[in-house]
Structures are given as C-alpha cells and as structure tokens.
Amino acid sequence: MSKDRKKIRFTVTESGTIHEIETYIHEYPNLMFLLRDKLFLDDFGECGGVGRCATCVIRLNSIERNALKKDRNEPATLSKLGYTAENIRLSCQLYITTDLEDSQIEILEL
Ligand code: FES
C-alpha cells in the first residue's frame, strides 16, 4: 500500500450521533467536503470552502497540535461567531492528513 493510501480513522459527532469515519490521505480536497459527502449534511459548507460562510464549524478533540494552526480567513471568520478557542476550526481549512488519525471531531450547531 502506498503512503498516500494509508487509512485514516476518526470519529465525528453530529447531532448526538457518533459516526466512525474511514478515509485516506487527500481523498477529499478538505474535511468539509468529506463530512458533507459522508454524512449528507444540509446547509454545510455553503461557500464551497473559501473560509467565509462559517457553516462548517467543528471542534477538534484529541488531535495533533500542528493541525490546530489557523491561517487565511479562518480566524476572522470564526471570531465573528465568537469562536476563539484553538480547537474550534473551519473544516474547510483542514486537509485530510494523518493529523486526523484517532481524533474526535464534533460538528457544532450554529
Ligand atoms: S465552507 Fe464556508 S467557511 Fe468553510
């Protein structure tokens, strides 16, 4: 198995339901697209991943620290909603990498 096909497993909590997710590196352009596709979420990722709409907000638990770095529009977009915690992220700004392995992700209701 090539390095890029390495399986990545993590859990996602959405409306109280825990989903076991299995994917591989860069299977999707970013985490928002994965969540929208696998969990059939309505009104999620409305801006298509440019970091402006804030309809893809998640909380990351148990994750590598380097996955918590925010850049581009993310801090400004999150602060408009009052989110300043390090582990609150726009899922469209996270790539599918091994940083997500064994993490616990919670989709935040807006
Ligand atoms: S999809 Fe719009 S901010 Fe993430």
Coordinates of N, CA and C and ligand atoms in Angstrom, one line a residue:
M1 N 0.9 -1.2 0.0 CA 0.0 0.0 0.0 C 0.9 1.2 0.0
S2 N 0.6 2.2 -0.9 CA 1.4 3.4 -0.9 C 1.1 4.3 0.3
K3 N 2.0 5.2 0.5 CA 1.8 6.1 1.7 C 0.6 6.9 1.6
D4 N 0.2 7.3 0.4 CA -1.0 8.2 0.2 C -2.3 7.4 0.4
R5 N -2.2 6.1 0.3 CA -3.4 5.3 0.5 C -3.6 4.8 2.0
K6 N -2.8 5.3 2.8 CA -2.8 4.9 4.3 C -4.2 5.3 4.8
K7 N -4.8 4.3 5.5 CA -6.1 4.6 6.0 C -6.0 5.5 7.2
I8 N -7.0 6.4 7.3 CA -7.1 7.3 8.5 C -8.5 7.1 9.1
R9 N -8.5 6.9 10.4 CA -9.8 6.7 11.0 C -10.0 7.7 12.1
F10 N -11.2 8.2 12.2 CA -11.6 9.1 13.3 C -13.1 9.1 13.5
T11 N -13.5 9.7 14.6 CA -15.0 9.7 14.8 C -15.5 11.2 14.7
V12 N -16.8 11.2 14.3 CA -17.4 12.5 14.1 C -18.8 12.5 14.9
T13 N -19.0 13.4 15.7 CA -20.3 13.5 16.4 C -21.1 14.6 15.8
E14 N -22.3 14.2 15.4 CA -23.2 15.1 14.7 C -24.6 15.0 15.3
S15 N -25.1 16.0 15.9 CA -26.5 15.9 16.5 C -26.6 14.8 17.4
G16 N -25.5 14.5 18.2 CA -25.5 13.5 19.2 C -25.2 12.1 18.7
T17 N -25.1 11.9 17.4 CA -24.8 10.6 16.8 C -23.3 10.5 16.5
I18 N -22.6 9.4 16.9 CA -21.2 9.3 16.7 C -21.0 8.4 15.4
H19 N -20.3 8.9 14.5 CA -20.0 8.2 13.2 C -18.5 7.8 13.2
E20 N -18.3 6.6 12.8 CA -16.9 6.1 12.6 C -16.6 6.4 11.1
I21 N -15.5 7.2 10.9 CA -15.2 7.6 9.5 C -13.8 6.9 9.2
E22 N -13.8 6.4 8.0 CA -12.5 5.9 7.5 C -12.3 6.5 6.1
T23 N -11.1 7.0 5.9 CA -10.7 7.7 4.7 C -9.2 7.4 4.4
Y24 N -8.7 8.2 3.5 CA -7.2 8.1 3.3 C -6.7 9.5 2.9
I25 N -5.4 9.7 2.9 CA -4.8 11.0 2.7 C -5.3 11.6 1.4
H26 N -5.9 12.8 1.5 CA -6.3 13.6 0.4 C -7.4 12.9 -0.4
E27 N -8.2 12.1 0.2 CA -9.3 11.5 -0.5 C -10.3 12.6 -0.9
Y28 N -10.4 13.7 -0.1 CA -11.2 14.8 -0.4 C -10.4 16.1 -0.4
P29 N -10.8 17.2 -1.0 CA -10.0 18.4 -1.0 C -9.8 18.9 0.4
N30 N -10.7 18.7 1.3 CA -10.6 19.1 2.7 C -11.7 18.4 3.5
L31 N -11.6 18.6 4.8 CA -12.5 17.9 5.7 C -14.0 18.2 5.5
M32 N -14.3 19.5 5.1 CA -15.7 19.9 4.9 C -16.3 19.0 3.8
F33 N -15.6 18.8 2.7 CA -16.2 18.0 1.6 C -16.4 16.6 2.1
L34 N -15.5 16.0 2.8 CA -15.7 14.7 3.4 C -16.9 14.6 4.2
L35 N -17.1 15.5 5.2 CA -18.2 15.5 6.1 C -19.5 15.6 5.3
R36 N -19.5 16.5 4.4 CA -20.8 16.8 3.6 C -21.1 15.5 2.8
D37 N -20.1 14.9 2.3 CA -20.4 13.7 1.4 C -20.8 12.5 2.3
K38 N -20.1 12.2 3.3 CA -20.3 11.0 4.1 C -21.5 11.1 5.0
L39 N -21.8 12.3 5.5 CA -22.9 12.4 6.5 C -24.1 13.1 5.9
F40 N -24.1 13.5 4.6 CA -25.3 14.0 4.0 C -25.8 15.3 4.7
L41 N -24.9 16.2 5.0 CA -25.3 17.3 5.8 C -25.9 18.4 4.9
D42 N -27.0 18.9 5.4 CA -27.7 20.1 4.7 C -27.0 21.4 5.2
D43 N -27.0 22.4 4.4 CA -26.5 23.7 4.7 C -25.2 23.7 5.4
F44 N -24.3 22.8 4.9 CA -22.9 22.7 5.5 C -22.0 23.0 4.4
G45 N -21.1 24.0 4.6 CA -20.1 24.3 3.6 C -20.7 25.2 2.5
E46 N -21.5 26.1 2.8 CA -22.2 26.9 1.8 C -21.3 27.7 0.9
C47 N -20.2 28.2 1.3 CA -19.3 29.0 0.5 C -18.4 28.2 -0.4
G48 N -18.5 26.8 -0.3 CA -17.7 26.0 -1.1 C -16.2 25.8 -0.6
G49 N -15.9 26.3 0.6 CA -14.6 26.1 1.1 C -13.6 27.2 1.1
V50 N -14.1 28.4 0.9 CA -13.2 29.6 0.9 C -13.0 30.2 2.3
G51 N -13.7 29.7 3.3 CA -13.5 30.2 4.6 C -14.2 31.4 5.0
R52 N -15.4 31.7 4.4 CA -16.1 32.9 4.6 C -17.5 32.7 5.3
C53 N -18.1 31.5 5.0 CA -19.5 31.4 5.5 C -19.7 30.9 6.9
A54 N -18.7 30.2 7.4 CA -18.7 29.6 8.8 C -19.8 28.6 9.0
T55 N -20.3 27.9 7.9 CA -21.3 26.9 8.1 C -20.7 25.5 8.3
C56 N -19.3 25.5 8.4 CA -18.6 24.2 8.5 C -17.8 24.1 9.8
V57 N -18.3 24.7 10.9 CA -17.5 24.8 12.1 C -17.5 23.5 12.9
I58 N -16.3 23.1 13.3 CA -16.2 21.8 14.1 C -15.3 22.1 15.3
R59 N -15.4 21.2 16.3 CA -14.5 21.2 17.4 C -13.6 19.9 17.3
L60 N -12.3 20.1 17.4 CA -11.3 19.0 17.3 C -10.9 18.6 18.7
N61 N -11.0 17.3 19.0 CA -10.5 16.8 20.3 C -9.5 15.7 20.0
S62 N -8.5 15.7 20.8 CA -7.5 14.6 20.7 C -6.9 14.7 19.3
I63 N -6.2 15.7 19.0 CA -5.6 15.9 17.7 C -4.2 16.4 17.8
E64 N -3.4 16.1 16.8 CA -2.0 16.7 16.8 C -2.0 18.2 16.8
R65 N -1.1 18.7 17.6 CA -1.1 20.2 17.7 C -0.9 20.9 16.4
N66 N -0.1 20.4 15.5 CA 0.2 21.1 14.3 C -1.1 21.2 13.4
A67 N -2.1 20.5 13.7 CA -3.4 20.6 12.9 C -4.2 21.7 13.4
L68 N -3.8 22.4 14.4 CA -4.6 23.5 15.0 C -4.2 24.8 14.5
K69 N -3.2 24.9 13.7 CA -2.8 26.2 13.1 C -3.8 26.8 12.2
K70 N -4.2 28.0 12.4 CA -5.2 28.6 11.5 C -4.5 29.6 10.6
D71 N -5.0 29.7 9.4 CA -4.4 30.7 8.5 C -5.5 31.2 7.6
R72 N -5.1 32.1 6.7 CA -6.0 32.7 5.7 C -7.2 33.4 6.4
N73 N -8.4 33.2 6.0 CA -9.6 33.9 6.5 C -10.1 33.3 7.8
E74 N -9.6 32.2 8.2 CA -10.2 31.4 9.3 C -10.4 32.2 10.6
P75 N -9.3 32.8 11.2 CA -9.5 33.4 12.5 C -10.6 34.5 12.4
A76 N -10.6 35.3 11.3 CA -11.5 36.4 11.2 C -13.0 35.9 11.1
T77 N -13.1 34.8 10.3 CA -14.5 34.2 10.2 C -15.0 33.7 11.5
L78 N -14.1 32.9 12.2 CA -14.5 32.3 13.5 C -14.8 33.4 14.5
S79 N -14.0 34.4 14.6 CA -14.2 35.4 15.6 C -15.5 36.2 15.4
K80 N -16.0 36.3 14.2 CA -17.3 36.9 14.0 C -18.4 36.1 14.7
L81 N -18.2 34.8 14.9 CA -19.2 34.0 15.7 C -18.8 33.9 17.1
G82 N -17.7 34.5 17.5 CA -17.3 34.5 18.9 C -16.5 33.3 19.3
Y83 N -16.0 32.5 18.2 CA -15.1 31.4 18.5 C -13.7 31.8 18.5
T84 N -13.0 31.6 19.6 CA -11.6 32.0 19.6 C -10.7 30.8 20.1
A85 N -11.4 29.7 20.6 CA -10.6 28.6 21.1 C -9.8 27.9 20.0
E86 N -8.6 27.5 20.4 CA -7.7 26.9 19.4 C -8.2 25.7 18.7
N87 N -9.1 24.9 19.4 CA -9.6 23.7 18.7 C -10.9 23.8 18.0
I88 N -11.4 25.0 17.8 CA -12.5 25.3 17.0 C -12.0 25.7 15.6
R89 N -12.4 25.0 14.6 CA -11.9 25.2 13.3 C -13.0 25.2 12.2
L90 N -12.7 25.8 11.1 CA -13.5 25.6 9.9 C -13.0 24.3 9.2
S91 N -13.9 23.4 9.0 CA -13.5 22.1 8.5 C -13.0 22.2 7.1
C92 N -13.4 23.3 6.4 CA -12.9 23.5 5.0 C -11.4 23.9 5.0
Q93 N -10.9 24.3 6.1 CA -9.5 24.7 6.1 C -8.6 23.6 6.6
L94 N -9.1 22.3 6.7 CA -8.3 21.2 7.2 C -8.2 20.2 6.1
Y95 N -7.0 19.8 5.8 CA -6.7 18.8 4.8 C -6.9 17.4 5.4
I96 N -7.1 16.4 4.6 CA -7.2 15.0 5.1 C -5.8 14.5 5.2
T97 N -5.3 14.5 6.4 CA -3.9 14.1 6.6 C -3.9 13.1 7.8
T98 N -2.8 12.6 8.1 CA -2.7 11.7 9.3 C -2.8 12.5 10.6
D99 N -2.8 13.8 10.6 CA -3.1 14.6 11.8 C -4.5 14.2 12.3
L100 N -5.4 13.8 11.5 CA -6.8 13.5 11.9 C -6.9 12.1 12.5
E101 N -5.9 11.3 12.4 CA -5.9 9.9 12.8 C -6.3 9.8 14.3
D102 N -7.3 9.0 14.6 CA -7.8 8.8 16.0 C -8.4 10.1 16.7
S103 N -8.7 11.1 15.9 CA -9.2 12.3 16.5 C -10.7 12.1 16.7
Q104 N -11.2 13.0 17.5 CA -12.7 13.1 17.8 C -13.1 14.4 17.4
I105 N -14.0 14.4 16.4 CA -14.5 15.7 15.8 C -16.0 15.9 16.1
E106 N -16.3 17.1 16.5 CA -17.7 17.4 16.8 C -18.2 18.5 15.8
I107 N -19.3 18.3 15.1 CA -19.8 19.3 14.3 C -20.7 20.2 15.2
L108 N -20.3 21.5 15.2 CA -21.0 22.5 16.0 C -22.3 23.0 15.3
E109 N -23.3 23.0 16.1 CA -24.6 23.6 15.5 C -24.5 25.1 15.6
L110 N -24.9 25.8 14.6 CA -24.9 27.2 14.6 C -26.2 27.8 15.0
Ligands
FES1 S1 -17.3 26.1 3.7 FE1 -17.6 28.2 4.1 S2 -16.3 28.6 5.8 FE2 -16.0 26.5 5.4

